[in-house]
Amino acid sequence: MNLAKLREKIAFTILGLSTLFVILPIFAIVFYIVKNAIGVISWDFILDIPRNGMREGGIYPAIVGTIYLVLGTILFSLPLGIMAAIYLVEYANDNFFTKLVKVSIVNLSGIPSIVYGLFGMALFVIFLKFGTSILSGCLTLSIMSLPLIITATKEALDAVPFSFREISLSLGATKWQTIRYCVLPYALPGILTGTVLSLSRSAGETAPILFTVAAFYLPRLPRSIFDQVMALPYHLYVISTQIPNMPLRLSFATAFVLIVLVFLMNLVNVILRIQFRKKKQW
Amino acid sequence: MAEVIIKTFNLNVYFGKQHILKNINLEIYKNEILGIIGPANSGKTTFLKALNRLNYLFKDYYQEGEIFFAEKNIKYISDNLLRKKIGIIFALPQVLPITIYENIAYGPKMHGIKNKDTLDSIVEKALRKAYLWEEVKDRLNTLATKLSGGQQQRLCIARTLAVEPEVILYDEPCSGLDPISTQKIEEAMHELKNNYTQILVTNNTKQAARATERCAFMLMGELVEIDRTAIIFTSPKDKRTDEYVRGVFG
Amino acid sequence: MCIRKLKESVIEFFIKISGFIIILFVFLIFLFLLKDTVLLFKDFTFKEFIFGKRWLPISEPPHFGIIPLLLGSLYVTFFATIICVPVGIASALFIAEIAPKFLRNILKSFIEILASIPSVVLGFIGIVWLGPFLKDTLKLNTGMCGLTGSFLLAFMSLPTIISISEDAIISVPKSFKEAAFGLGATRWQTLWRVVLPSASSGIIAAIMLGIDRVIGETMVVMMVTGNAPLVPKSILQPLRTLTATIAGEMGEAISGSEHYFALFAVGLILFIITFIINFLSVLLLNRSKK
């Protein structure tokens, strides 16, 4: 018996250490970036254009570009994602077509981001002649973020009690009215958090925008959706691998801004979740 | 005899392979209170929900036979119109997590009523008919989920009344309620009987004896017997009915 | 009334075709990859592509043998898996079964934070810290090698492995555990002999989905593995994965050239590999739910 207890202690210690091994590097990375970036970050850095072959100046165009991309992406992916989820939860019968839709979603979620980049280039940039543009980039990113939005929306819809639908239908509301007024409002929190999550993922993606939108160096703001933009993650890639004699502090500062942006979105998500959980009435 | 409002003809109902209702032939008269009694799992609730096609929310449901509402086969009536005409009160009080007012206004709004004054008067009228107005008139904007169980159930009745049905189905409406709440609901039913056809499914034979005019006894998906309530409870024709109302089983 | 009905049928129409659009996307992705892949095989044989040991896109004549890239991906994936699977499962066990509730929530939100760190940031960390660190500690010629990539990829795939394994572990019925306790087993014996085996198909699915992420990850490997498209002899050498090849070379490949088509062929290979892994893992997950 004592031996078993001892064994348990050792095993639990190992498990705990493993978890520590996962968690500590997160702190280390964040701390490392913050420490090296904190002296460089200033309003000038955030609001200035890159200068002297990106070795000086700021990253304003990249920040703006990333925001454009993220918002444009959600514009396409959110309506389609919500509709597909509604289809699966509320309309789909248990048939071959539905299975095919489900398999497709699973497949979309597993396709490597660089393959999305290839596809986006082939379809949007070349075949549809959108060129290397915000439009192409957003479309590519939005297809990529569909699985996440669909899954989140599906979960949110599934979590709305069956009785709500039954009440609404029993009062003579049509199916769509029921969904619109008696299901979606209660699923909204879940949909919202899924959306913010997918926004933060899109903001950090590099591979899909490599050949569809990202500009190596474009020290101005985009003029139309057919314009290229700089984007934070691509900018970080460029300055940390492609520019000789690049001052490291600028790379750190760029990484800092990127993770702050992503973490902020996650923070919004956490706050949303807590708020909605408080309000939940059923 | 009175005018028939609902009629089922050789109604057979299945969930997947399970044969739930067997050859039900039944006529329901306008403005009567019909009780449906029987032990659990005899298909009473399924029968109710067949009348306004709520059973079709379940994927493996199918039915054979015909149901007529006001002499029209319900096959040819759209779901939402049929369910507007035939309202239902569920076993457990089920209110939406919105205000009392919004709960009742929901149905009328879905049927296209937008005018605020019209909605106000519909809400008031419905609450009065369900004997709830006096209790909630000062707090129409509080959440319906804050009401007691009995109040919630009467709110459900008001909500159904607000869409102006002709028939109201009650699926064991008092199963979770205390005796006083039950009494209030029975009072409400009594008041409604001049203008509505009401069908009450209940496990509680005493309630059926008190509140209904005619009564049907269902057992294992079959309609055993239907007659005036007084006869069902004193001198039923079928031995099984007799045993059930005397409490031998069920 | 009539307009409302019309509006509803239009909305319902869009909802119903949205499912179709999803299928269409997958089909289009496959089609566009296939279309350009096929053009490669006008001048190259399938055998040269699949079994070729040289990837020399701009030599004269060019060689498009995928073996070095495939092996590069395999090496990196293999080592990343070796690192992340034990750590991931151990952490999942700790979070699901051992940590008290408050700690559990904190740990889970840290895992979420990890999942949200952009890969390019991890790549950057690889360049400025992990690479040089490994070079100094292991006395390597360069820190930009397969091992650096494997470490980072393992780290990146941990959130996937941990969260899915944790789900599987949590959904083991309580009665199983209680039965084991009833027989006098310690918590550890219960975890090891009862919980882990019952959650195994979910955990395997988690591992597969983690591997799927590793194979598909692009930026990290492009930034830290040294980008040498040679048949790797050891994980300590620079190498080049399938993903990094596309990302690194597509910018220079002339549209419509053989090189361009070859990169699409690499994309198609990636598509097929990830499709299979993903599909199998979801089958497993569905089974474990039943």
Coordinates of N, CA and C in Angstrom, one line a residue, chain B residues 84-219:
Chain B
K84 N -51.3 28.2 -34.6 CA -51.9 29.4 -34.1 C -53.3 29.0 -33.6
K85 N -54.0 28.2 -34.4 CA -55.4 27.8 -34.0 C -55.5 26.8 -32.9
I86 N -54.4 26.0 -32.8 CA -54.4 24.9 -31.8 C -53.2 25.2 -30.9
G87 N -53.4 25.8 -29.8 CA -52.3 26.2 -28.9 C -52.0 25.0 -27.9
I88 N -50.9 25.1 -27.3 CA -50.6 24.0 -26.3 C -49.9 24.6 -25.1
I89 N -50.2 24.0 -24.0 CA -49.5 24.3 -22.7 C -48.7 23.0 -22.3
F90 N -47.5 23.2 -22.1 CA -46.6 22.1 -21.8 C -46.6 21.6 -20.4
A91 N -46.1 20.4 -20.2 CA -46.1 19.8 -18.8 C -45.4 20.7 -17.8
L92 N -44.2 21.1 -18.1 CA -43.5 22.0 -17.1 C -43.7 23.4 -17.7
P93 N -43.9 24.4 -16.8 CA -44.1 25.7 -17.3 C -42.8 26.1 -18.0
Q94 N -43.0 26.5 -19.3 CA -41.8 26.9 -20.1 C -41.9 28.3 -20.5
V95 N -41.3 29.2 -19.8 CA -41.3 30.6 -20.3 C -39.9 30.9 -20.9
L96 N -40.0 31.9 -21.8 CA -38.7 32.3 -22.4 C -38.0 33.3 -21.4
P97 N -36.7 33.4 -21.4 CA -36.0 34.2 -20.4 C -36.1 35.7 -20.9
I98 N -37.3 36.2 -21.1 CA -37.5 37.6 -21.4 C -38.6 38.1 -20.5
T99 N -39.0 39.3 -20.6 CA -40.0 39.9 -19.7 C -41.3 39.2 -19.8
I100 N -42.2 39.4 -18.8 CA -43.5 38.9 -18.9 C -44.3 39.4 -20.1
Y101 N -44.1 40.7 -20.3 CA -44.8 41.4 -21.4 C -44.3 40.7 -22.8
E102 N -43.0 40.6 -22.9 CA -42.4 40.1 -24.1 C -42.9 38.7 -24.4
N103 N -43.0 37.9 -23.3 CA -43.4 36.5 -23.5 C -44.8 36.4 -24.1
I104 N -45.6 37.3 -23.7 CA -47.0 37.2 -24.2 C -47.1 37.9 -25.6
A105 N -46.3 39.0 -25.8 CA -46.4 39.7 -27.1 C -45.7 38.9 -28.2
Y106 N -44.9 37.9 -27.8 CA -44.1 37.2 -28.8 C -44.9 36.6 -29.9
G107 N -46.0 35.9 -29.5 CA -46.8 35.2 -30.5 C -47.5 36.3 -31.4
P108 N -48.2 37.2 -30.9 CA -48.9 38.2 -31.8 C -47.9 38.9 -32.7
K109 N -46.7 39.2 -32.2 CA -45.7 39.8 -33.0 C -45.3 38.9 -34.2
M110 N -45.2 37.6 -33.9 CA -44.8 36.7 -35.0 C -45.9 36.7 -36.1
H111 N -47.1 37.0 -35.6 CA -48.2 37.0 -36.6 C -48.5 38.4 -37.2
G112 N -47.5 39.3 -37.0 CA -47.5 40.5 -37.8 C -48.1 41.7 -37.1
I113 N -48.4 41.6 -35.8 CA -48.9 42.7 -35.1 C -47.8 43.6 -34.5
K114 N -47.7 44.8 -35.0 CA -46.6 45.6 -34.5 C -47.0 46.8 -33.7
N115 N -48.2 47.2 -33.8 CA -48.7 48.4 -33.1 C -48.6 48.2 -31.6
K116 N -48.0 49.2 -30.9 CA -47.7 49.0 -29.5 C -49.0 49.0 -28.7
D117 N -50.0 49.9 -29.1 CA -51.2 49.9 -28.3 C -52.0 48.6 -28.4
T118 N -52.0 48.1 -29.7 CA -52.7 46.8 -29.9 C -52.1 45.7 -29.0
L119 N -50.7 45.7 -29.1 CA -50.0 44.7 -28.3 C -50.3 44.8 -26.8
D120 N -50.3 46.1 -26.3 CA -50.6 46.3 -24.9 C -52.0 45.7 -24.5
S121 N -53.0 46.0 -25.4 CA -54.3 45.5 -25.0 C -54.4 44.0 -25.1
I122 N -53.7 43.4 -26.1 CA -53.7 41.9 -26.2 C -53.0 41.3 -24.9
V123 N -51.9 41.9 -24.5 CA -51.3 41.4 -23.3 C -52.2 41.4 -22.1
E124 N -52.8 42.6 -22.0 CA -53.7 42.8 -20.8 C -54.8 41.8 -20.8
K125 N -55.5 41.7 -22.0 CA -56.6 40.8 -22.1 C -56.2 39.3 -21.8
A126 N -55.1 38.9 -22.4 CA -54.6 37.5 -22.2 C -54.3 37.3 -20.8
L127 N -53.7 38.2 -20.1 CA -53.3 38.0 -18.7 C -54.6 38.0 -17.8
R128 N -55.6 38.8 -18.2 CA -56.8 38.8 -17.4 C -57.5 37.4 -17.5
K129 N -57.6 36.9 -18.8 CA -58.2 35.6 -19.0 C -57.5 34.5 -18.3
A130 N -56.2 34.6 -18.1 CA -55.5 33.6 -17.4 C -55.4 33.8 -15.9
Y131 N -56.2 34.8 -15.4 CA -56.2 35.1 -14.0 C -54.8 35.5 -13.5
L132 N -54.1 36.2 -14.2 CA -52.7 36.5 -13.8 C -52.5 38.1 -13.7
W133 N -53.4 38.8 -14.3 CA -53.3 40.2 -14.5 C -53.0 40.9 -13.1
E134 N -53.9 40.6 -12.2 CA -53.8 41.3 -10.9 C -52.4 41.1 -10.2
E135 N -51.9 39.9 -10.4 CA -50.6 39.6 -9.8 C -49.4 40.2 -10.4
V136 N -49.5 40.5 -11.7 CA -48.3 40.9 -12.4 C -48.4 42.3 -13.1
K137 N -49.6 42.9 -13.0 CA -49.8 44.1 -13.8 C -48.7 45.2 -13.5
D138 N -48.2 45.2 -12.3 CA -47.2 46.3 -11.9 C -45.8 45.9 -12.3
R139 N -45.6 44.7 -12.8 CA -44.2 44.3 -13.1 C -44.1 43.6 -14.4
L140 N -44.8 44.1 -15.4 CA -44.8 43.4 -16.7 C -43.4 43.4 -17.3
N141 N -42.5 44.3 -16.8 CA -41.2 44.3 -17.4 C -40.2 43.5 -16.6
T142 N -40.6 42.7 -15.7 CA -39.6 41.9 -15.0 C -39.5 40.6 -15.8
L143 N -38.5 39.9 -15.5 CA -38.3 38.6 -16.2 C -39.3 37.6 -15.8
A144 N -39.8 36.9 -16.8 CA -40.8 35.9 -16.6 C -40.3 34.7 -15.7
T145 N -39.0 34.5 -15.8 CA -38.4 33.4 -15.1 C -38.4 33.7 -13.6
K146 N -38.7 34.9 -13.2 CA -38.7 35.2 -11.8 C -40.1 34.9 -11.1
L147 N -41.1 34.5 -11.9 CA -42.4 34.2 -11.4 C -42.3 32.8 -10.8
S148 N -43.4 32.5 -9.9 CA -43.4 31.2 -9.3 C -43.9 30.2 -10.4
G149 N -43.8 28.9 -10.1 CA -44.2 27.9 -11.1 C -45.6 28.0 -11.5
G150 N -46.5 28.2 -10.6 CA -47.9 28.3 -10.9 C -48.2 29.6 -11.8
Q151 N -47.5 30.7 -11.4 CA -47.7 31.9 -12.2 C -47.1 31.7 -13.6
Q152 N -46.0 31.0 -13.7 CA -45.4 30.8 -15.0 C -46.3 30.0 -15.9
Q153 N -47.0 29.0 -15.3 CA -47.9 28.1 -16.1 C -49.1 29.0 -16.5
R154 N -49.6 29.9 -15.7 CA -50.7 30.7 -16.1 C -50.2 31.7 -17.2
L155 N -48.9 32.1 -17.0 CA -48.4 33.0 -18.1 C -48.4 32.2 -19.4
C156 N -48.1 30.9 -19.4 CA -48.0 30.1 -20.6 C -49.4 30.1 -21.2
I157 N -50.5 30.0 -20.3 CA -51.8 30.0 -20.8 C -52.1 31.3 -21.5
A158 N -51.7 32.4 -20.8 CA -52.0 33.7 -21.4 C -51.2 33.9 -22.7
R159 N -50.0 33.3 -22.8 CA -49.2 33.5 -24.0 C -49.9 32.7 -25.1
T160 N -50.5 31.6 -24.8 CA -51.3 30.9 -25.9 C -52.5 31.6 -26.3
L161 N -53.2 32.2 -25.3 CA -54.5 32.9 -25.6 C -54.2 34.1 -26.4
A162 N -53.0 34.7 -26.3 CA -52.7 35.9 -27.0 C -52.7 35.8 -28.5
V163 N -52.5 34.5 -29.0 CA -52.5 34.4 -30.4 C -53.9 33.9 -30.9
E164 N -54.9 34.0 -30.0 CA -56.3 33.7 -30.3 C -56.5 32.3 -31.0
P165 N -56.2 31.3 -30.2 CA -56.5 30.0 -30.7 C -57.9 29.6 -30.6
E166 N -58.3 28.5 -31.2 CA -59.7 28.0 -31.0 C -59.6 26.8 -30.1
V167 N -58.5 26.1 -30.1 CA -58.4 24.9 -29.3 C -57.1 25.1 -28.4
I168 N -57.2 24.7 -27.2 CA -56.1 24.7 -26.3 C -55.8 23.3 -25.8
L169 N -54.6 22.9 -26.0 CA -54.2 21.5 -25.5 C -53.4 21.7 -24.2
Y170 N -53.7 20.9 -23.2 CA -53.0 21.0 -22.0 C -52.3 19.7 -21.8
D171 N -50.9 19.7 -21.7 CA -50.2 18.4 -21.5 C -49.8 18.3 -20.0
E172 N -50.6 17.7 -19.2 CA -50.4 17.6 -17.8 C -49.9 18.9 -17.2
P173 N -50.8 20.0 -17.3 CA -50.3 21.3 -17.0 C -50.0 21.5 -15.5
C174 N -50.5 20.6 -14.6 CA -50.3 20.9 -13.2 C -49.4 19.9 -12.6
S175 N -48.6 19.1 -13.4 CA -47.9 18.1 -12.8 C -46.8 18.6 -11.9
G176 N -46.3 19.8 -12.1 CA -45.3 20.3 -11.2 C -45.8 21.3 -10.2
L177 N -47.1 21.4 -10.0 CA -47.6 22.6 -9.2 C -48.2 22.1 -7.9
D178 N -48.3 23.1 -7.0 CA -48.9 22.8 -5.7 C -50.5 22.9 -5.9
P179 N -51.2 22.4 -4.9 CA -52.7 22.4 -5.1 C -53.3 23.7 -5.3
I180 N -52.8 24.8 -4.7 CA -53.5 26.1 -4.9 C -53.3 26.6 -6.3
S181 N -52.0 26.4 -6.9 CA -51.8 26.8 -8.2 C -52.7 26.0 -9.2
T182 N -52.8 24.7 -8.9 CA -53.6 23.8 -9.7 C -55.0 24.3 -9.7
Q183 N -55.5 24.7 -8.6 CA -56.9 25.1 -8.5 C -57.1 26.4 -9.4
K184 N -56.1 27.3 -9.3 CA -56.2 28.5 -10.1 C -56.2 28.2 -11.6
I185 N -55.4 27.2 -12.0 CA -55.4 26.9 -13.4 C -56.7 26.2 -13.8
E186 N -57.3 25.4 -12.9 CA -58.6 24.8 -13.2 C -59.7 25.9 -13.3
E187 N -59.6 26.9 -12.5 CA -60.5 28.0 -12.6 C -60.4 28.7 -13.9
A188 N -59.2 28.9 -14.3 CA -59.0 29.6 -15.6 C -59.6 28.8 -16.7
M189 N -59.4 27.4 -16.6 CA -59.9 26.6 -17.7 C -61.4 26.7 -17.7
H190 N -62.0 26.7 -16.5 CA -63.4 26.8 -16.4 C -64.0 28.1 -17.1
E191 N -63.3 29.2 -16.8 CA -63.7 30.4 -17.4 C -63.6 30.5 -18.9
L192 N -62.6 29.7 -19.4 CA -62.4 29.8 -20.8 C -63.3 28.9 -21.6
K193 N -64.1 28.1 -20.9 CA -64.8 27.0 -21.6 C -65.9 27.5 -22.6
N194 N -66.3 28.7 -22.4 CA -67.4 29.2 -23.3 C -66.8 29.5 -24.7
N195 N -65.5 29.9 -24.8 CA -65.0 30.3 -26.0 C -64.0 29.4 -26.7
Y196 N -63.5 28.4 -25.9 CA -62.4 27.6 -26.4 C -62.7 26.1 -26.3
T197 N -62.2 25.3 -27.2 CA -62.2 23.9 -27.0 C -60.9 23.5 -26.2
Q198 N -61.1 22.7 -25.2 CA -59.9 22.5 -24.4 C -59.7 21.0 -24.2
I199 N -58.5 20.5 -24.4 CA -58.2 19.1 -24.2 C -57.1 19.0 -23.1
L200 N -57.5 18.2 -22.1 CA -56.6 18.2 -20.9 C -56.1 16.7 -20.8
V201 N -54.8 16.6 -21.0 CA -54.1 15.3 -20.7 C -53.7 15.3 -19.3
T202 N -54.0 14.3 -18.5 CA -53.6 14.3 -17.1 C -53.4 12.9 -16.6
N203 N -52.5 12.8 -15.6 CA -52.2 11.6 -14.9 C -53.1 11.5 -13.7
N204 N -53.7 12.7 -13.4 CA -54.4 12.8 -12.1 C -55.9 12.6 -12.4
T205 N -56.4 11.4 -12.0 CA -57.8 11.1 -12.3 C -58.7 12.0 -11.6
K206 N -58.3 12.5 -10.4 CA -59.2 13.4 -9.7 C -59.4 14.7 -10.4
Q207 N -58.3 15.2 -11.0 CA -58.4 16.4 -11.8 C -59.3 16.2 -13.0
A208 N -59.2 15.1 -13.6 CA -60.0 14.8 -14.8 C -61.5 14.8 -14.4
A209 N -61.7 14.2 -13.2 CA -63.1 14.1 -12.7 C -63.7 15.5 -12.4
R210 N -62.8 16.3 -11.9 CA -63.3 17.7 -11.5 C -63.5 18.6 -12.7
A211 N -62.5 18.5 -13.6 CA -62.4 19.6 -14.6 C -63.0 19.3 -16.0
T212 N -63.3 18.1 -16.3 CA -63.6 17.8 -17.6 C -65.1 17.4 -17.8
E213 N -65.6 17.5 -19.0 CA -67.0 17.1 -19.3 C -67.1 15.7 -19.9
R214 N -66.1 15.5 -20.8 CA -66.0 14.1 -21.4 C -64.6 13.6 -21.1
C215 N -64.4 12.3 -21.1 CA -63.1 11.8 -20.8 C -62.8 10.6 -21.7
A216 N -61.5 10.5 -22.1 CA -61.1 9.4 -22.9 C -60.1 8.7 -22.1
F217 N -60.1 7.3 -22.1 CA -59.1 6.5 -21.4 C -58.2 5.9 -22.4
M218 N -56.9 6.2 -22.3 CA -56.0 5.6 -23.3 C -55.1 4.6 -22.5
L219 N -54.7 3.5 -23.2 CA -53.8 2.5 -22.6 C -53.0 1.9 -23.7

